[in-house]
Each structure stands twice: as C-alpha cells, then as structure tokens.
PDB file of C-alpha atoms and ligand atoms in Angstrom:
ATOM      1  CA  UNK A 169      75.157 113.741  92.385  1.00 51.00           C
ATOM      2  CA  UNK A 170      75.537 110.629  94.551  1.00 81.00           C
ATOM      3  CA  UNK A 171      77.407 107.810  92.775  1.00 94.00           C
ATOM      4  CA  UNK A 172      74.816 105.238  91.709  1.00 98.00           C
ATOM      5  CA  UNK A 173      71.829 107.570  91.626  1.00 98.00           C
ATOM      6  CA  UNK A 174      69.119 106.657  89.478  1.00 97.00           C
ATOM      7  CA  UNK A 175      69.838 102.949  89.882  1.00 98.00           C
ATOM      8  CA  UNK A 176      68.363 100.000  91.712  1.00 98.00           C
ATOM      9  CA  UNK A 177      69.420  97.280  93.581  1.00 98.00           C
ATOM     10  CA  UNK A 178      68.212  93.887  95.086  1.00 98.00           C
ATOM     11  CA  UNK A 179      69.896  92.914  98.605  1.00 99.00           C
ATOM     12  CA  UNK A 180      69.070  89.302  99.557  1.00 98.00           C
ATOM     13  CA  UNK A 181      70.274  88.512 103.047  1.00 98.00           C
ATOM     14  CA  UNK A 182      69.444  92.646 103.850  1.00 98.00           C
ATOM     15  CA  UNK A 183      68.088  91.031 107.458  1.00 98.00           C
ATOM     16  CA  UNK A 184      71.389  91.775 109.431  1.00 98.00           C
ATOM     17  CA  UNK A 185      75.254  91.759 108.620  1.00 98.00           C
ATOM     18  CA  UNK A 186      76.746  92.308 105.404  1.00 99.00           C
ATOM     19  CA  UNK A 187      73.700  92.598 103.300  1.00 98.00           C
ATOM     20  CA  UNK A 188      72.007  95.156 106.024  1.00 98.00           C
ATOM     21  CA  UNK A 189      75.176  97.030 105.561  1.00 98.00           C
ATOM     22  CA  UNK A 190      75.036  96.952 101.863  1.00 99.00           C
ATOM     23  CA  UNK A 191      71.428  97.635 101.271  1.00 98.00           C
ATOM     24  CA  UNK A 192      72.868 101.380 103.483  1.00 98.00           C
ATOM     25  CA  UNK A 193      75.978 101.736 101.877  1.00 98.00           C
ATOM     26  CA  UNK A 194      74.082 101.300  97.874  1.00 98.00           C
ATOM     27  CA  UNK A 195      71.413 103.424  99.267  1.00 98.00           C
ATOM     28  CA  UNK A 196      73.793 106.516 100.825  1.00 98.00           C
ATOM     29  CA  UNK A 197      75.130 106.416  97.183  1.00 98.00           C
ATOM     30  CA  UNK A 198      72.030 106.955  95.738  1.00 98.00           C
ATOM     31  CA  UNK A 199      70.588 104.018  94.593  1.00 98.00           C
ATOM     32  CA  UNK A 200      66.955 102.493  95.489  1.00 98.00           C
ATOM     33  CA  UNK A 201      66.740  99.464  97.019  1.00 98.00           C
ATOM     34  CA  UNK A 202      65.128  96.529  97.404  1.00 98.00           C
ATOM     35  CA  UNK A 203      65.446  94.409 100.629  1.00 98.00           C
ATOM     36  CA  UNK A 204      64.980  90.641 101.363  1.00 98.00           C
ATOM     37  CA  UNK A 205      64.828  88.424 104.168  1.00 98.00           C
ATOM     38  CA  UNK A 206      62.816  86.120 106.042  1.00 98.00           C
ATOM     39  CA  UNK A 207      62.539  88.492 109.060  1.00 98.00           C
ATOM     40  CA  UNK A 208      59.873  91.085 107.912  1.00 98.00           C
ATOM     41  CA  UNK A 209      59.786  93.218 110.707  1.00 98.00           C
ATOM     42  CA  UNK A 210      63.811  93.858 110.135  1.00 98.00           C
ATOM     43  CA  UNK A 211      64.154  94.786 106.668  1.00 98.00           C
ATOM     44  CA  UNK A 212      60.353  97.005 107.115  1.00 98.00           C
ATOM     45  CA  UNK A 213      63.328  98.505 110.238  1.00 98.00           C
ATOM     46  CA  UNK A 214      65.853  99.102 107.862  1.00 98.00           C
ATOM     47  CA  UNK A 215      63.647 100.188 104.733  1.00 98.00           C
ATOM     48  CA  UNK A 216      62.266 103.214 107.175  1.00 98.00           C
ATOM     49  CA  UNK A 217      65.829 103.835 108.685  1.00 98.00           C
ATOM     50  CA  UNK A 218      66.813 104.562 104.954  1.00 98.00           C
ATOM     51  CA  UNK A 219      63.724 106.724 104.489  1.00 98.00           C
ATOM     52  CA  UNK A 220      64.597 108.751 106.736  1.00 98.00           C
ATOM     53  CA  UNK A 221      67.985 109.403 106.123  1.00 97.00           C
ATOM     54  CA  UNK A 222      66.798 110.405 102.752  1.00 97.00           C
ATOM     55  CA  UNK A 223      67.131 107.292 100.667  1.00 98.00           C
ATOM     56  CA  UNK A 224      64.225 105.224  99.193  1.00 98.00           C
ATOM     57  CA  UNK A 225      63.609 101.376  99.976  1.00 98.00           C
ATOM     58  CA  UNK A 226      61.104  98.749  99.027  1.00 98.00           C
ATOM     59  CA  UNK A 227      60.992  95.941 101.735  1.00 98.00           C
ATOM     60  CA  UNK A 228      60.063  92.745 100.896  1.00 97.00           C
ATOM     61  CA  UNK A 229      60.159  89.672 102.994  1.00 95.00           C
ATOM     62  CA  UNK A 230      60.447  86.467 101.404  1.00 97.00           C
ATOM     63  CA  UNK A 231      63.083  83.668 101.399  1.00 98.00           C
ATOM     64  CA  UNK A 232      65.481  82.812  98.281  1.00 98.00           C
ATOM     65  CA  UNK A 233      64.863  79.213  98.155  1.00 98.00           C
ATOM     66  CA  UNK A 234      61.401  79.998  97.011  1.00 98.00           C
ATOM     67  CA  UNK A 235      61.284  80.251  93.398  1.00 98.00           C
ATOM     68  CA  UNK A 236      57.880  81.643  92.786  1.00 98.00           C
ATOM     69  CA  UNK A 237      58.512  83.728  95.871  1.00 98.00           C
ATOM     70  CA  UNK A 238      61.087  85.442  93.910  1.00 98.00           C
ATOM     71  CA  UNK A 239      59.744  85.828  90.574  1.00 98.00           C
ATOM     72  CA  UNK A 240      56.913  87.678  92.676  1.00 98.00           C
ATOM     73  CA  UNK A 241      59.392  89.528  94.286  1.00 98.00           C
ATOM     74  CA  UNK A 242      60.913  90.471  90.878  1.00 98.00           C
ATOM     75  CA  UNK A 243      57.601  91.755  89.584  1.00 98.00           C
ATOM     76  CA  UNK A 244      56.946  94.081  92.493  1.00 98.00           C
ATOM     77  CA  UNK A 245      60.140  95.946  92.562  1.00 98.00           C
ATOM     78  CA  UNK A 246      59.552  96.192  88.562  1.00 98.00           C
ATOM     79  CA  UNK A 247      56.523  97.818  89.215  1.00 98.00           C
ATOM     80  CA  UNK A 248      57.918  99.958  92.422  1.00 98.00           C
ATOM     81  CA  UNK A 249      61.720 100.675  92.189  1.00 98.00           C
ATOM     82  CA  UNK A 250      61.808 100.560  88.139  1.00 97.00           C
ATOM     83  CA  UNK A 251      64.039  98.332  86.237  1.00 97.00           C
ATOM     84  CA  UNK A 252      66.756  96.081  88.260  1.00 98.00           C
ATOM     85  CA  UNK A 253      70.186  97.172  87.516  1.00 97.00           C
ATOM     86  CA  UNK A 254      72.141  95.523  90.524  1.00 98.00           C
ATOM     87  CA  UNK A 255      71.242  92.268  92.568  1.00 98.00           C
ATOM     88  CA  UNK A 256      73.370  91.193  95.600  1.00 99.00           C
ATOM     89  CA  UNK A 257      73.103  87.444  96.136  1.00 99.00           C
ATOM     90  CA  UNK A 258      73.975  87.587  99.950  1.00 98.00           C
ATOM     91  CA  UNK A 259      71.370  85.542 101.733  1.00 98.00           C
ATOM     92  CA  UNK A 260      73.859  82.764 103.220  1.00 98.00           C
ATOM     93  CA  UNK A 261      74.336  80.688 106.426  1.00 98.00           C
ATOM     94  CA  UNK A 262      77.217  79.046 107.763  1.00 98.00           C
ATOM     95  CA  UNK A 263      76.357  75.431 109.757  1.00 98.00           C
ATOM     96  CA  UNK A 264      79.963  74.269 110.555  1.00 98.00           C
ATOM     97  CA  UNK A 265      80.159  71.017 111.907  1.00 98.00           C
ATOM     98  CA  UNK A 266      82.250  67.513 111.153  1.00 98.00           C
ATOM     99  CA  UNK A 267      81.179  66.060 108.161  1.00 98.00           C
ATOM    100  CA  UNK A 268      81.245  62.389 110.300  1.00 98.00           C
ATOM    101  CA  UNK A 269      78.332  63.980 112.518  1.00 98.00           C
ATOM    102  CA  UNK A 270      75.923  63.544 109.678  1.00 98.00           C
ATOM    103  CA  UNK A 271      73.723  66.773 110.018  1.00 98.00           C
ATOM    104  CA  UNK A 272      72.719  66.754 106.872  1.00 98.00           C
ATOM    105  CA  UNK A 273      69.439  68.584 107.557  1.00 98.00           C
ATOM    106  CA  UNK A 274      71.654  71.738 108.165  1.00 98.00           C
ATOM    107  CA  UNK A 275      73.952  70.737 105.189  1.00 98.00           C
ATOM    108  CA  UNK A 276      70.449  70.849 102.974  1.00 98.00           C
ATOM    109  CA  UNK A 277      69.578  74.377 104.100  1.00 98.00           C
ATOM    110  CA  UNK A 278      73.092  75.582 103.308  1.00 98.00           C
ATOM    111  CA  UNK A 279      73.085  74.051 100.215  1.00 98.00           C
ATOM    112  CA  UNK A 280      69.755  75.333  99.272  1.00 98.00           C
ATOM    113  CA  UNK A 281      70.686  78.873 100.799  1.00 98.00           C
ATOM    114  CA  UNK A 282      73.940  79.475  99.814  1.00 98.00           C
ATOM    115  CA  UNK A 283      74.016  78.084  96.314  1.00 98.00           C
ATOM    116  CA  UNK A 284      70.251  77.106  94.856  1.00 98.00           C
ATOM    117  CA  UNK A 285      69.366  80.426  96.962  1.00 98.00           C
ATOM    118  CA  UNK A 286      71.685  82.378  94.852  1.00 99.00           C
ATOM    119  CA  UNK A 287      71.001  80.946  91.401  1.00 98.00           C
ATOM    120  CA  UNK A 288      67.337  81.121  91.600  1.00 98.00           C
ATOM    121  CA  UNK A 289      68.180  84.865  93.549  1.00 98.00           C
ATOM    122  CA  UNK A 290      70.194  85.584  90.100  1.00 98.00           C
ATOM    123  CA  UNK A 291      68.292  83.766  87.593  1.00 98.00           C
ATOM    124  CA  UNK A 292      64.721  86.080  88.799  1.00 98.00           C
ATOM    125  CA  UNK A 293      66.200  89.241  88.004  1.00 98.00           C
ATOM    126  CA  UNK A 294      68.144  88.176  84.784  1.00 97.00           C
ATOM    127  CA  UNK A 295      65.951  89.693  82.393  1.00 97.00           C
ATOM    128  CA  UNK A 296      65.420  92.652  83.356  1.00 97.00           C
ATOM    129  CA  UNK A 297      69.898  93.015  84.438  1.00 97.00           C
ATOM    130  CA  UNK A 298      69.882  91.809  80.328  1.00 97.00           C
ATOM    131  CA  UNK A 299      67.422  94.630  79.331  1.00 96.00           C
ATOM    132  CA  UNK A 300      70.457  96.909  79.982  1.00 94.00           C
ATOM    133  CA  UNK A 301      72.909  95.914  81.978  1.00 97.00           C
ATOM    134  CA  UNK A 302      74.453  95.701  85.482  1.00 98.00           C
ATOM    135  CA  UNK A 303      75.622  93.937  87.871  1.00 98.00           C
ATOM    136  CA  UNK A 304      74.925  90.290  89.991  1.00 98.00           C
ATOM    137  CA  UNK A 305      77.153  90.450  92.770  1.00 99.00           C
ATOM    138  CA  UNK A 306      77.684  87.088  94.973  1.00 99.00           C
ATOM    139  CA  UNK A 307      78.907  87.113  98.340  1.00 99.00           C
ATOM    140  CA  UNK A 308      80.857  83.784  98.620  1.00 98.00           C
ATOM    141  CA  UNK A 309      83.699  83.672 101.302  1.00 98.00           C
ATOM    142  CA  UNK A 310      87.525  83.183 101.734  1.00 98.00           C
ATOM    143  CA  UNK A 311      85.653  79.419 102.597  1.00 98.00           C
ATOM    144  CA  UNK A 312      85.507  78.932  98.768  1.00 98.00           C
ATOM    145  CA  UNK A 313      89.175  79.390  98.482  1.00 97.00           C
ATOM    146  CA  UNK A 314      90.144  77.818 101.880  1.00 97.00           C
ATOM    147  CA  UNK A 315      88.369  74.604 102.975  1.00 97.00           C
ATOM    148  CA  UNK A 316      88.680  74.241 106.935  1.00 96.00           C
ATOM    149  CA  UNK A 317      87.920  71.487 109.217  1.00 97.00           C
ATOM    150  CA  UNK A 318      83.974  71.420 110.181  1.00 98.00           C
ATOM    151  CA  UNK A 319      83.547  73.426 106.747  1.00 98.00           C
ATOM    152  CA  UNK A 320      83.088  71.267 104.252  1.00 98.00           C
ATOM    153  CA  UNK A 321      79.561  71.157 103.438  1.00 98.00           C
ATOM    154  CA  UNK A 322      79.756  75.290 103.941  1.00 98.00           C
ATOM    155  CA  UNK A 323      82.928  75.567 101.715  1.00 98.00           C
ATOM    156  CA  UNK A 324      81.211  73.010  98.977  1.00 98.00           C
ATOM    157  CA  UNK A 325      78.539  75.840  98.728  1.00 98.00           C
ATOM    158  CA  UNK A 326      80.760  78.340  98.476  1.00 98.00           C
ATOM    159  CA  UNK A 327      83.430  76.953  95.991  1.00 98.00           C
ATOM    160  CA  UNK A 328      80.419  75.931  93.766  1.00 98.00           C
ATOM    161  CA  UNK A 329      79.450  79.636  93.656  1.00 98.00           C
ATOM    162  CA  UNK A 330      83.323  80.391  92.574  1.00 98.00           C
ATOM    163  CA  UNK A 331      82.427  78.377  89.140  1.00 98.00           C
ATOM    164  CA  UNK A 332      79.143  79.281  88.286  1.00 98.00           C
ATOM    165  CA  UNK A 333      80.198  82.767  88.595  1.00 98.00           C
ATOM    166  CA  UNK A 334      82.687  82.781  85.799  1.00 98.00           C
ATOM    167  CA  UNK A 335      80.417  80.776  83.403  1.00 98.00           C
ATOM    168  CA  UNK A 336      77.581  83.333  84.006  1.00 98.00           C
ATOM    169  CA  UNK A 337      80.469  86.339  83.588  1.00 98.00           C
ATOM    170  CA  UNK A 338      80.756  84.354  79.892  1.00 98.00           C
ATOM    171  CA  UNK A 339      77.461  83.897  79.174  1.00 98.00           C
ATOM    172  CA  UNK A 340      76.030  87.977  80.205  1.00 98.00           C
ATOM    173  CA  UNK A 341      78.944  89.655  78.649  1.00 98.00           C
ATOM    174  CA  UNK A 342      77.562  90.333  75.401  1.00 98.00           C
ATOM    175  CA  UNK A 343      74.688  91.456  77.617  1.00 98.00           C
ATOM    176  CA  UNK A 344      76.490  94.511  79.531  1.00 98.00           C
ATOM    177  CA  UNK A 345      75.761  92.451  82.947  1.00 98.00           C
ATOM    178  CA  UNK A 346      79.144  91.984  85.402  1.00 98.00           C
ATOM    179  CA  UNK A 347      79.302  89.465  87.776  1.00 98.00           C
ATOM    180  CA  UNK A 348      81.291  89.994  90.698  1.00 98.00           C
ATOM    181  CA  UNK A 349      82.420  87.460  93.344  1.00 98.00           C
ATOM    182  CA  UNK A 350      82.854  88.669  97.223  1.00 98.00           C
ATOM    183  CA  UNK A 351      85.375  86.518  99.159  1.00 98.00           C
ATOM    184  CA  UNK A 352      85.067  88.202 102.591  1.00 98.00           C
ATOM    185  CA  UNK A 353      87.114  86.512 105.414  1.00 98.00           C
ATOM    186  CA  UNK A 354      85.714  86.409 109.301  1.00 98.00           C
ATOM    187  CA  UNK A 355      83.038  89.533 109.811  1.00 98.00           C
ATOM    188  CA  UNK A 356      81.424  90.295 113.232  1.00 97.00           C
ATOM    189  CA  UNK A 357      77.859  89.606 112.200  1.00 98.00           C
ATOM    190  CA  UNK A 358      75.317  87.057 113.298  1.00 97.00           C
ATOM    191  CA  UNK A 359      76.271  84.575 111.195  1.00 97.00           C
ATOM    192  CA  UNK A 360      78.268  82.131 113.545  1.00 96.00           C
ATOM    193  CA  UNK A 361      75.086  82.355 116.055  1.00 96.00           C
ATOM    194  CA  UNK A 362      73.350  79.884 113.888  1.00 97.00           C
ATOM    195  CA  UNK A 363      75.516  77.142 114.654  1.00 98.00           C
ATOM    196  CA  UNK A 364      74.653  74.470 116.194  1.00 97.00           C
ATOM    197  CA  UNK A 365      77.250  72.551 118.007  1.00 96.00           C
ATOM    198  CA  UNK A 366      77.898  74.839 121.017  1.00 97.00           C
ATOM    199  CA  UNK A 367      82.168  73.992 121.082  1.00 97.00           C
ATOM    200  CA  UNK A 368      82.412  74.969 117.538  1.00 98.00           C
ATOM    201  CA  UNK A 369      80.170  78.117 118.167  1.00 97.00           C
ATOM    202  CA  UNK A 370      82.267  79.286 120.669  1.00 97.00           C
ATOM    203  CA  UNK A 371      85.713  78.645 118.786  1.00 97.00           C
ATOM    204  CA  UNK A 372      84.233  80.533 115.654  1.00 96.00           C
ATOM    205  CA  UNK A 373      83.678  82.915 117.758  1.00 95.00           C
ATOM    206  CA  UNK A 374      86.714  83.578 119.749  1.00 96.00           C
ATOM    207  CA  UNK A 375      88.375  83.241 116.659  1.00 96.00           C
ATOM    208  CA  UNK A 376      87.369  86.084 114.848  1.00 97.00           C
ATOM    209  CA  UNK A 377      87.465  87.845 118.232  1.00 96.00           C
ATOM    210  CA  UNK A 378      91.758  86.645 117.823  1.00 97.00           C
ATOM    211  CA  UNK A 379      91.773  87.894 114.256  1.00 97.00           C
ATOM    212  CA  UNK A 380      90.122  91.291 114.501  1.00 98.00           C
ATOM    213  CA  UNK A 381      87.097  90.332 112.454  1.00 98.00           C
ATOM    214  CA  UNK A 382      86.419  92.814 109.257  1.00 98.00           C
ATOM    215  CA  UNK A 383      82.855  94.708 110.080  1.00 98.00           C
ATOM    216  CA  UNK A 384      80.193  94.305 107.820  1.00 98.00           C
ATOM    217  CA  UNK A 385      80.302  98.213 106.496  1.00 98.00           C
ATOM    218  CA  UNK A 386      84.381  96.779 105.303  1.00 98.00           C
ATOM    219  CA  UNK A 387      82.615  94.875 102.913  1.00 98.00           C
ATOM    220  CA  UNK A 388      79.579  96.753 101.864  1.00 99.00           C
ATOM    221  CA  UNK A 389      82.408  98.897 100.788  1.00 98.00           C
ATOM    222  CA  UNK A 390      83.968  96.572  98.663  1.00 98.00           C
ATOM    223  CA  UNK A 391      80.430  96.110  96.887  1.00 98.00           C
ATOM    224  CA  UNK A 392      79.714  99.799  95.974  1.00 98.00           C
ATOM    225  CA  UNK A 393      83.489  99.858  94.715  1.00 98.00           C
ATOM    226  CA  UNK A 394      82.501  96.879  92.337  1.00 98.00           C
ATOM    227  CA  UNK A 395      79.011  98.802  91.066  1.00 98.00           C
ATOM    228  CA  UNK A 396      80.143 101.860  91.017  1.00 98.00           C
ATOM    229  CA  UNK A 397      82.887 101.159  88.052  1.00 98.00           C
ATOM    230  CA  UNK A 398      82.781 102.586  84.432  1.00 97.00           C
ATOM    231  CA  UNK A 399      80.375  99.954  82.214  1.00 96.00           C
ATOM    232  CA  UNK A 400      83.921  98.902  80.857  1.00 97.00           C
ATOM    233  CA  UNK A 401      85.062  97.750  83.530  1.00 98.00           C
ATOM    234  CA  UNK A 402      84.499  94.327  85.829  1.00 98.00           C
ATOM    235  CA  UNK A 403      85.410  93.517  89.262  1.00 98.00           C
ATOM    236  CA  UNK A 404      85.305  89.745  88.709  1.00 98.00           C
ATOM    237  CA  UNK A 405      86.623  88.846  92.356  1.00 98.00           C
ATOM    238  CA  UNK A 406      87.100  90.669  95.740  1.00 98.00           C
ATOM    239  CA  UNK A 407      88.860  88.564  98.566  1.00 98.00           C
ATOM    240  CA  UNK A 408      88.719  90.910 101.562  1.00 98.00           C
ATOM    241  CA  UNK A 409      90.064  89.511 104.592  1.00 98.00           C
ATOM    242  CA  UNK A 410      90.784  91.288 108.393  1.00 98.00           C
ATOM    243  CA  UNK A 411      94.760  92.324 108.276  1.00 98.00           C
ATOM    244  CA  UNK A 412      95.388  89.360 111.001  1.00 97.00           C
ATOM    245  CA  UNK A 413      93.533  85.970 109.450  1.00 97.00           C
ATOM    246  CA  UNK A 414      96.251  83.850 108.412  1.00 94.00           C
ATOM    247  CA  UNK A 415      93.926  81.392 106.947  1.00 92.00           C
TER     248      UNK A 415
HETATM  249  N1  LIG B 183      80.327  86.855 108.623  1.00 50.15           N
HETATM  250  C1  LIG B 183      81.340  86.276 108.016  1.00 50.15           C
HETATM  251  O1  LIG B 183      82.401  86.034 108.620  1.00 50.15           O
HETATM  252  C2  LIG B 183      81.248  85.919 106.562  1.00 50.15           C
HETATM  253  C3  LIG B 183      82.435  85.582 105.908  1.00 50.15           C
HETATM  254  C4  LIG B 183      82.373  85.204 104.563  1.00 50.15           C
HETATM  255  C5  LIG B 183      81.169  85.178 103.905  1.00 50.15           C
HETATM  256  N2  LIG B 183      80.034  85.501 104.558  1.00 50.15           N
HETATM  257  C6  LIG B 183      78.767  85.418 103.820  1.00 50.15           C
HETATM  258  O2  LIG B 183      78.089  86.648 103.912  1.00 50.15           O
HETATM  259  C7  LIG B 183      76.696  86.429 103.710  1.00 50.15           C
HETATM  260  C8  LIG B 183      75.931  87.221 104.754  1.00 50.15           C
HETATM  261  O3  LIG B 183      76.213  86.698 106.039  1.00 50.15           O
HETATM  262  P1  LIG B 183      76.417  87.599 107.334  1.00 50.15           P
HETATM  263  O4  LIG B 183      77.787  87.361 107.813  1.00 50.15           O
HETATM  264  O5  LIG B 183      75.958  88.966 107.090  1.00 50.15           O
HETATM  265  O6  LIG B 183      75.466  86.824 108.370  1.00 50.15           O
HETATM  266  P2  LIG B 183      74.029  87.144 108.959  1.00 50.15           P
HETATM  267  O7  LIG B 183      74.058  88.416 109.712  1.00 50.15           O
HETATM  268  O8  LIG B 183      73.610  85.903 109.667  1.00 50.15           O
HETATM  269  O9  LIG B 183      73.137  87.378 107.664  1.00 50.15           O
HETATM  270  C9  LIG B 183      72.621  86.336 106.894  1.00 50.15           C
HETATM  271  C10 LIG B 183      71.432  86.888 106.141  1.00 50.15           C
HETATM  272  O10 LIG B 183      70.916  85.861 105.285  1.00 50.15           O
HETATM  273  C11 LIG B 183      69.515  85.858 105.426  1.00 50.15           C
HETATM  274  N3  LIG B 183      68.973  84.549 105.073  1.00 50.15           N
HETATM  275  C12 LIG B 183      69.335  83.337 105.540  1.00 50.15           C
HETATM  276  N4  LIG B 183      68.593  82.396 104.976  1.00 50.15           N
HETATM  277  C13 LIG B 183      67.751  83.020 104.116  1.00 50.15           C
HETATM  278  C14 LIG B 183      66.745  82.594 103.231  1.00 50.15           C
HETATM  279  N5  LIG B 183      66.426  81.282 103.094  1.00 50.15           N
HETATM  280  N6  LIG B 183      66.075  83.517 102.495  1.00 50.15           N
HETATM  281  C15 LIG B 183      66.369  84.827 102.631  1.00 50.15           C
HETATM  282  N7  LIG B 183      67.318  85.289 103.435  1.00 50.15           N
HETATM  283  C16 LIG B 183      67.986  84.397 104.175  1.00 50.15           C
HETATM  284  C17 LIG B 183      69.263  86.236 106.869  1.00 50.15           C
HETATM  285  O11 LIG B 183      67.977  86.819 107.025  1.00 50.15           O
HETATM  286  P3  LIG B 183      66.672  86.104 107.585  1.00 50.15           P
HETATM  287  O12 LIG B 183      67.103  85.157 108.666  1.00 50.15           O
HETATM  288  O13 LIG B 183      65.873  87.266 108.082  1.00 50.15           O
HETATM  289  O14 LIG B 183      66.046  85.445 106.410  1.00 50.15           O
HETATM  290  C18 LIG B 183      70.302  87.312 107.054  1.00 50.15           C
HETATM  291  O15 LIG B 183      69.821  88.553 106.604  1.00 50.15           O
HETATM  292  C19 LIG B 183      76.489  84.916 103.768  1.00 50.15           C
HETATM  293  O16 LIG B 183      76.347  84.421 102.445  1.00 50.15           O
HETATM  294  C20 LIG B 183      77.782  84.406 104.381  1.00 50.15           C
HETATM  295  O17 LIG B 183      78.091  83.101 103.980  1.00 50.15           O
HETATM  296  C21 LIG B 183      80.044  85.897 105.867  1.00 50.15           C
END
C-alpha cells in the first residue's frame, strides 16, 4: 500500500512549480488532494492529469489572501476529500527589487501572499489537522535564512514565516499536528517571471541557470519525506539547496 494512502492533503500554490509538483508527488503516494490557485483552468489540468494516472483530486480555484474564500474552501474538501490531515502552505511570489525603488504595491502582495496567505492558508484547516493530527507544511526559502540585495521585502516574508512556525510547532503539539518548514534554494519554476524590473529578471535568471537550479520534483520530495514520518516524529526544518549555490 502506497505510503500516505488514506490521507488528504491541501496544496496552495498547486498552479505550477513546487506546489504542482507536490500536489503529484502526495498524490503518487496515495494521498487525495486538494489543489489551489488562482488559475482555474491549471489546477482543473492537473486534478484530471492525477485522475488519470490513478490518483484522486479535488480542484479548487481560489486565492489565499481571501479569508472567507478559504474557510469555503475548507468546507468543500470536508465534505469531498474527508477530513484534512496535511496542508502545504506554498502559494508564494518573489518581487525582488531595491528597497529605495519604493514598489511597495508588489511588497503588499508579497506580504499578503507569502505570509498573511499562509497564516490564514493554516489557520482554515486547523481544526480539522487538531481533530487528529497531521501536518502544516510551509514552504519558506533559503531567503529566510539569507537576506540578499533586492530581497528584502521577499526575505522579511519569509524570515517571518521562520518564527511563526516554531510558535505554532508549540502551540499544536499536544494536538498531534507537525509543522514543518521548507527552505528550498533557487528552483527552475516560474517564479522569477513575475518580476518586474527586467535587469533583475534576467540576473535571477541566469543565476540559477550558473547554479544548476534544484527542480521542483527535488523538493516535492523533501515534502513527502516530512509527511510520510512515524506520528513520533517531526521534520521541523528542511533547507534544500542545488549542490552549487554558495549563497
Ligand atoms: N523557485 C524558487 O527558486 C523558490 C525558492 C525558494 C522558495 N520558493 C517558494 O516556493 C513557493 C512556490 O513557488 P514556485 O517556485 O513554485 O513558483 P511558481 O511556479 O510561480 O508558483 C507560485 C504558485 O503560487 C500561486 N499563487 C500566487 N499567488 C497566489 C494567491 N494569492 N493565491 C493562491 N495562489 C497563489 C501561483 O498560482 P496562481 O498564479 O495560479 O494563483 C502558483 O501556483 C513560493 O512560496 C516561493 O517563495 C521558491
């Protein structure tokens, strides 16, 4: 039998990259899954691409900063998937840009993605994870370790996640609910795209190019190793960067 059969899981983020690669990876282990993103048509894509290789998926589309959104979202995999026993706080973007050039409509949406996103992500599916356990996972970055030039505002988010994590590990313990942090390094995914300044776009980019960048299977890896652990046991952090990044 496959690993997490029998369980279920919430992927926020499951639109492209890492949590696209997750929602697969959870679901060729067994599990059901939910997916969530703003782009309908790609997680209704990915929710019949698991189908058919014999998994089951419930897409949803919807966007983490919305609160009710999410408590709607919460309901509906209740009544679909059965009770939540894994969520995967991974929605995230990552605006780089000097903090002197004042964008700070792009520093709102990362603070609202990458860090309200993720507590109101967590803080919908909390009762039923407390029902019986399991598992919030959040995918931060090696940014919340490492603060960079043009990544302030993106490290901020991510750092923040670093401490909230540990408190909620203290506060769901009694609870049988783990809380596991993802530090990934640079991963080929869309996520440098979305920048805006076209110079820094195209050093992100030729940077992970330089450093081998991890793909985003490497860390949906990393995530079913943290699940798929004895009740006993909690993967509290998982810094996973490609063999080359120095930084
Ligand atoms: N790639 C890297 O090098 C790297 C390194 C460290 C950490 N990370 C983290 O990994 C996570 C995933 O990023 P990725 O690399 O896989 O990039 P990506 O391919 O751009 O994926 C980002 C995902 O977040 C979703 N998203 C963004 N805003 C959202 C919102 N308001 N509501 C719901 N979903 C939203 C996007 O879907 P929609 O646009 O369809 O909503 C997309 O599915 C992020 O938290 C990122 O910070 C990435």
């Amino acid at each position: 039998m496959a690993g997490l059969a029998g369980r279920v899981a919430v992927v926020t983020g499951a639109s492209s990259g890492i949590g696209a690669a997750t929602a697969r990876a959870l679901a060729a282990e067994g599990a059901a899954v939910a997916l969530l993103a703003r782009r309908a048509d790609r997680v209704a894509g990915l929710a019949e691409d698991i189908g058919t290789a014999g998994g089951r998926a419930l897409a949803l589309s919807g966007d983490v900063t919305d609160e009710p959104g999410l408590t709607a979202a919460a309901e509906r995999v209740a009544g679909e998937l059965g009770r939540v026993d894994c969520v995967v706080a991974n929605a995230g973007l990552m605006l780089l840009s000097p903090f002197a050039a004042g964008r700070i409509d792009e520093w709102r949406r990362m603070v609202d993605t990458n860090l309200l996103g993720v507590l109101l992500t967590a803080h919908a599916f909390l009762p039923a994870l407390r029902e019986g356990g399991g598992d919030v996972v959040a995918v931060s970055s090696v940014a919340g370790r490492k603060a960079r030039p043009t990544s302030s505002v993106y490290s901020a988010t991510k750092w923040a996640l670093g401490g909230w994590a540990e408190a909620l590990r203290q506060e769901l313990l009694d609870d049988g609910v783990r809380v596991t942090l993802v530090e990934p390094g640079a991963v080929r995914t869309e996520l440098t795209d979305h920048i805006s300044d076209p110079a820094i776009r195209e050093a992100s980019a030729a940077r992970y190019e330089a450093v081998d960048a991890l793909h985003a299977d490497d860390v949906a890896r990393a995530v079913v190793y943290a699940v798929s652990q004895p009740p006993r046991v909690s993967v509290n952090e998982l810094l996973v960067r490609p063999t080359r990044q120095d930084y």
